[in-house]
Tab-separated table of C-alpha atoms in Angstrom:
chain	number	residue	atom	x	y	z
A	1	MET	CA	131.762	100.856	151.199
A	2	ASN	CA	132.580	97.201	150.582
A	3	GLY	CA	129.448	96.003	152.399
A	4	LEU	CA	127.095	98.242	150.382
A	5	PRO	CA	126.977	96.058	147.223
A	6	ARG	CA	126.453	92.947	149.349
A	7	LEU	CA	123.674	94.660	151.281
A	8	SER	CA	122.016	95.684	148.009
A	9	VAL	CA	122.108	92.114	146.709
A	10	LEU	CA	120.688	90.838	150.010
A	11	LEU	CA	117.855	93.384	149.880
A	12	ILE	CA	117.041	92.413	146.288
A	13	LEU	CA	116.946	88.733	147.235
A	14	LEU	CA	114.740	89.389	150.252
A	15	THR	CA	112.409	91.534	148.165
A	16	ALA	CA	112.158	88.827	145.479
A	17	ALA	CA	111.349	86.249	148.144
A	18	GLY	CA	108.265	88.256	149.088
A	19	LEU	CA	106.923	88.416	145.528
A	20	PRO	CA	104.050	86.166	144.475
A	21	ALA	CA	104.876	83.030	142.476
A	22	ASP	CA	103.874	84.534	139.115
A	23	ALA	CA	106.229	87.487	139.559
A	24	ARG	CA	109.209	85.257	140.288
A	25	GLY	CA	108.261	82.401	137.972
A	26	VAL	CA	109.485	79.749	140.439
A	27	VAL	CA	108.128	78.494	143.759
A	28	ASP	CA	110.361	76.322	145.953
A	29	GLY	CA	112.296	75.168	142.892
A	30	LEU	CA	109.252	74.405	140.716
A	31	PRO	CA	108.539	76.868	137.879
A	32	VAL	CA	104.950	77.969	137.407
A	33	GLU	CA	103.076	76.299	134.561
A	34	PRO	CA	104.560	77.541	131.277
A	35	GLU	CA	102.842	79.570	128.591
A	36	LEU	CA	100.900	77.543	126.015
A	37	SER	CA	103.294	78.790	123.341
A	38	THR	CA	105.973	76.442	124.772
A	39	ARG	CA	103.687	73.370	124.656
A	40	ILE	CA	104.927	70.827	122.120
A	41	ASP	CA	102.562	67.898	122.643
A	42	GLU	CA	99.664	66.566	124.674
A	43	LEU	CA	98.885	63.005	125.660
A	44	TYR	CA	96.111	61.129	127.393
A	45	ASP	CA	97.097	58.473	129.914
A	46	HIS	CA	94.091	56.110	129.831
A	47	GLU	CA	95.342	54.055	132.768
A	48	ALA	CA	95.827	57.014	135.137
A	49	ARG	CA	93.077	59.174	133.559
A	50	LEU	CA	95.535	62.051	133.239
A	51	PHE	CA	95.717	64.629	130.466
A	52	LEU	CA	99.426	65.383	130.034
A	53	MET	CA	100.786	68.565	128.507
A	54	LEU	CA	104.422	68.459	127.417
A	55	TYR	CA	106.460	71.642	127.227
A	56	SER	CA	109.867	72.637	125.897
A	57	LEU	CA	110.927	75.575	128.066
A	58	LYS	CA	114.214	75.898	126.171
A	59	GLY	CA	112.389	75.911	122.827
A	60	ASN	CA	114.562	73.128	121.389
A	61	GLY	CA	111.785	70.521	121.019
A	62	THR	CA	112.992	68.470	123.997
A	63	VAL	CA	110.391	67.827	126.691
A	64	ASP	CA	111.607	69.473	129.895
A	65	TYR	CA	108.354	70.229	131.771
A	66	VAL	CA	105.148	68.177	132.004
A	67	THR	CA	101.801	68.751	133.715
A	68	GLY	CA	99.151	66.112	134.419
A	69	ARG	CA	95.497	66.993	135.012
A	70	LEU	CA	92.804	64.579	136.159
A	71	VAL	CA	90.239	63.845	133.439
A	72	HIS	CA	86.567	63.786	134.430
A	73	GLU	CA	85.126	63.065	130.980
A	74	TYR	CA	86.529	61.975	127.658
A	75	ALA	CA	84.608	62.196	124.393
A	76	ARG	CA	85.102	62.723	120.672
A	77	SER	CA	83.974	65.803	118.791
A	78	HIS	CA	81.856	65.574	115.626
A	79	TYR	CA	85.147	65.681	113.714
A	80	GLY	CA	86.666	62.785	115.683
A	81	ASN	CA	89.015	64.882	117.791
A	82	PRO	CA	89.382	64.008	121.493
A	83	VAL	CA	87.755	66.383	123.965
A	84	TYR	CA	88.705	66.240	127.641
A	85	GLN	CA	86.971	67.755	130.650
A	86	THR	CA	89.792	68.193	133.167
A	87	GLU	CA	90.574	69.867	136.452
A	88	ALA	CA	91.573	73.504	136.072
A	89	GLN	CA	94.991	72.924	137.679
A	90	PRO	CA	97.419	69.979	137.436
A	91	LEU	CA	97.696	67.188	139.976
A	92	PHE	CA	101.266	66.341	138.885
A	93	TYR	CA	104.222	68.291	137.542
A	94	TRP	CA	107.479	66.893	136.175
A	95	TRP	CA	110.478	69.188	135.906
A	96	ASN	CA	114.236	68.885	136.337
A	97	HIS	CA	114.133	65.086	136.898
A	98	THR	CA	111.631	65.483	139.738
A	99	MET	CA	107.919	64.677	139.883
A	100	TRP	CA	105.828	66.965	142.091
A	101	ASN	CA	102.355	66.287	143.488
A	102	ASP	CA	99.771	69.008	144.133
A	103	PRO	CA	96.819	67.236	145.808
A	104	GLU	CA	95.032	70.565	146.320
A	105	GLN	CA	95.257	71.243	142.571
A	106	ASP	CA	95.580	74.960	143.176
A	107	GLY	CA	98.475	75.730	140.835
A	108	VAL	CA	102.138	76.275	141.660
A	109	ASN	CA	102.123	78.273	144.889
A	110	GLY	CA	104.606	76.514	147.173
A	111	ASN	CA	102.426	73.777	148.678
A	112	GLU	CA	103.506	71.146	146.123
A	113	LYS	CA	105.310	68.083	147.468
A	114	VAL	CA	108.116	66.146	145.843
A	115	TYR	CA	106.578	62.849	144.734
A	116	GLN	CA	109.690	61.238	143.245
A	117	GLU	CA	113.220	62.436	142.533
A	118	ASN	CA	115.705	61.344	139.868
A	119	VAL	CA	112.990	60.268	137.451
A	120	GLU	CA	112.898	60.787	133.691
A	121	PHE	CA	109.686	61.431	131.786
A	122	ASP	CA	109.427	58.595	129.250
A	123	VAL	CA	107.436	59.706	126.210
A	124	SER	CA	107.903	56.262	124.643
A	125	ARG	CA	105.477	54.888	127.245
A	126	TYR	CA	102.750	56.777	125.394
A	127	LYS	CA	104.201	56.796	121.881
A	128	PRO	CA	106.256	53.617	121.619
A	129	CYS	CA	106.064	53.160	117.852
A	130	LEU	CA	107.593	54.517	114.697
A	131	PHE	CA	105.630	55.151	111.485
A	132	ASN	CA	107.756	55.295	108.328
A	133	GLY	CA	110.787	55.867	110.535
A	134	GLN	CA	109.176	58.858	112.251
A	135	PRO	CA	107.952	58.931	115.864
A	136	CYS	CA	104.170	58.562	116.179
């Protein structure tokens, strides 16, 4: 009888391993792209031509997941707002102090490669100033 609970846990783990990425929410350590409701900011990296979306998965306002999509065209709307034509899926992901590269740009499905480990995402590179004591 002692082995039955262990066998059940093993079967559950093996079953979960066969589920598609969306059902599990994580592929090889990288979570799938979060819901838009967790997005807290977006940035445009002019130098790299990347549209960055910043997420707070924990909901505490701290950036803990970032995606970067290649930008094909950049323009301004009639109201002056930026409009970006981007790839459908990200080229880069940053999560858990690791940057991932997805050269196929086919979404999180397990073929992503670790680009750099032990790296922090530095928002101040894009918003280095303060305005009236508040971050820009």
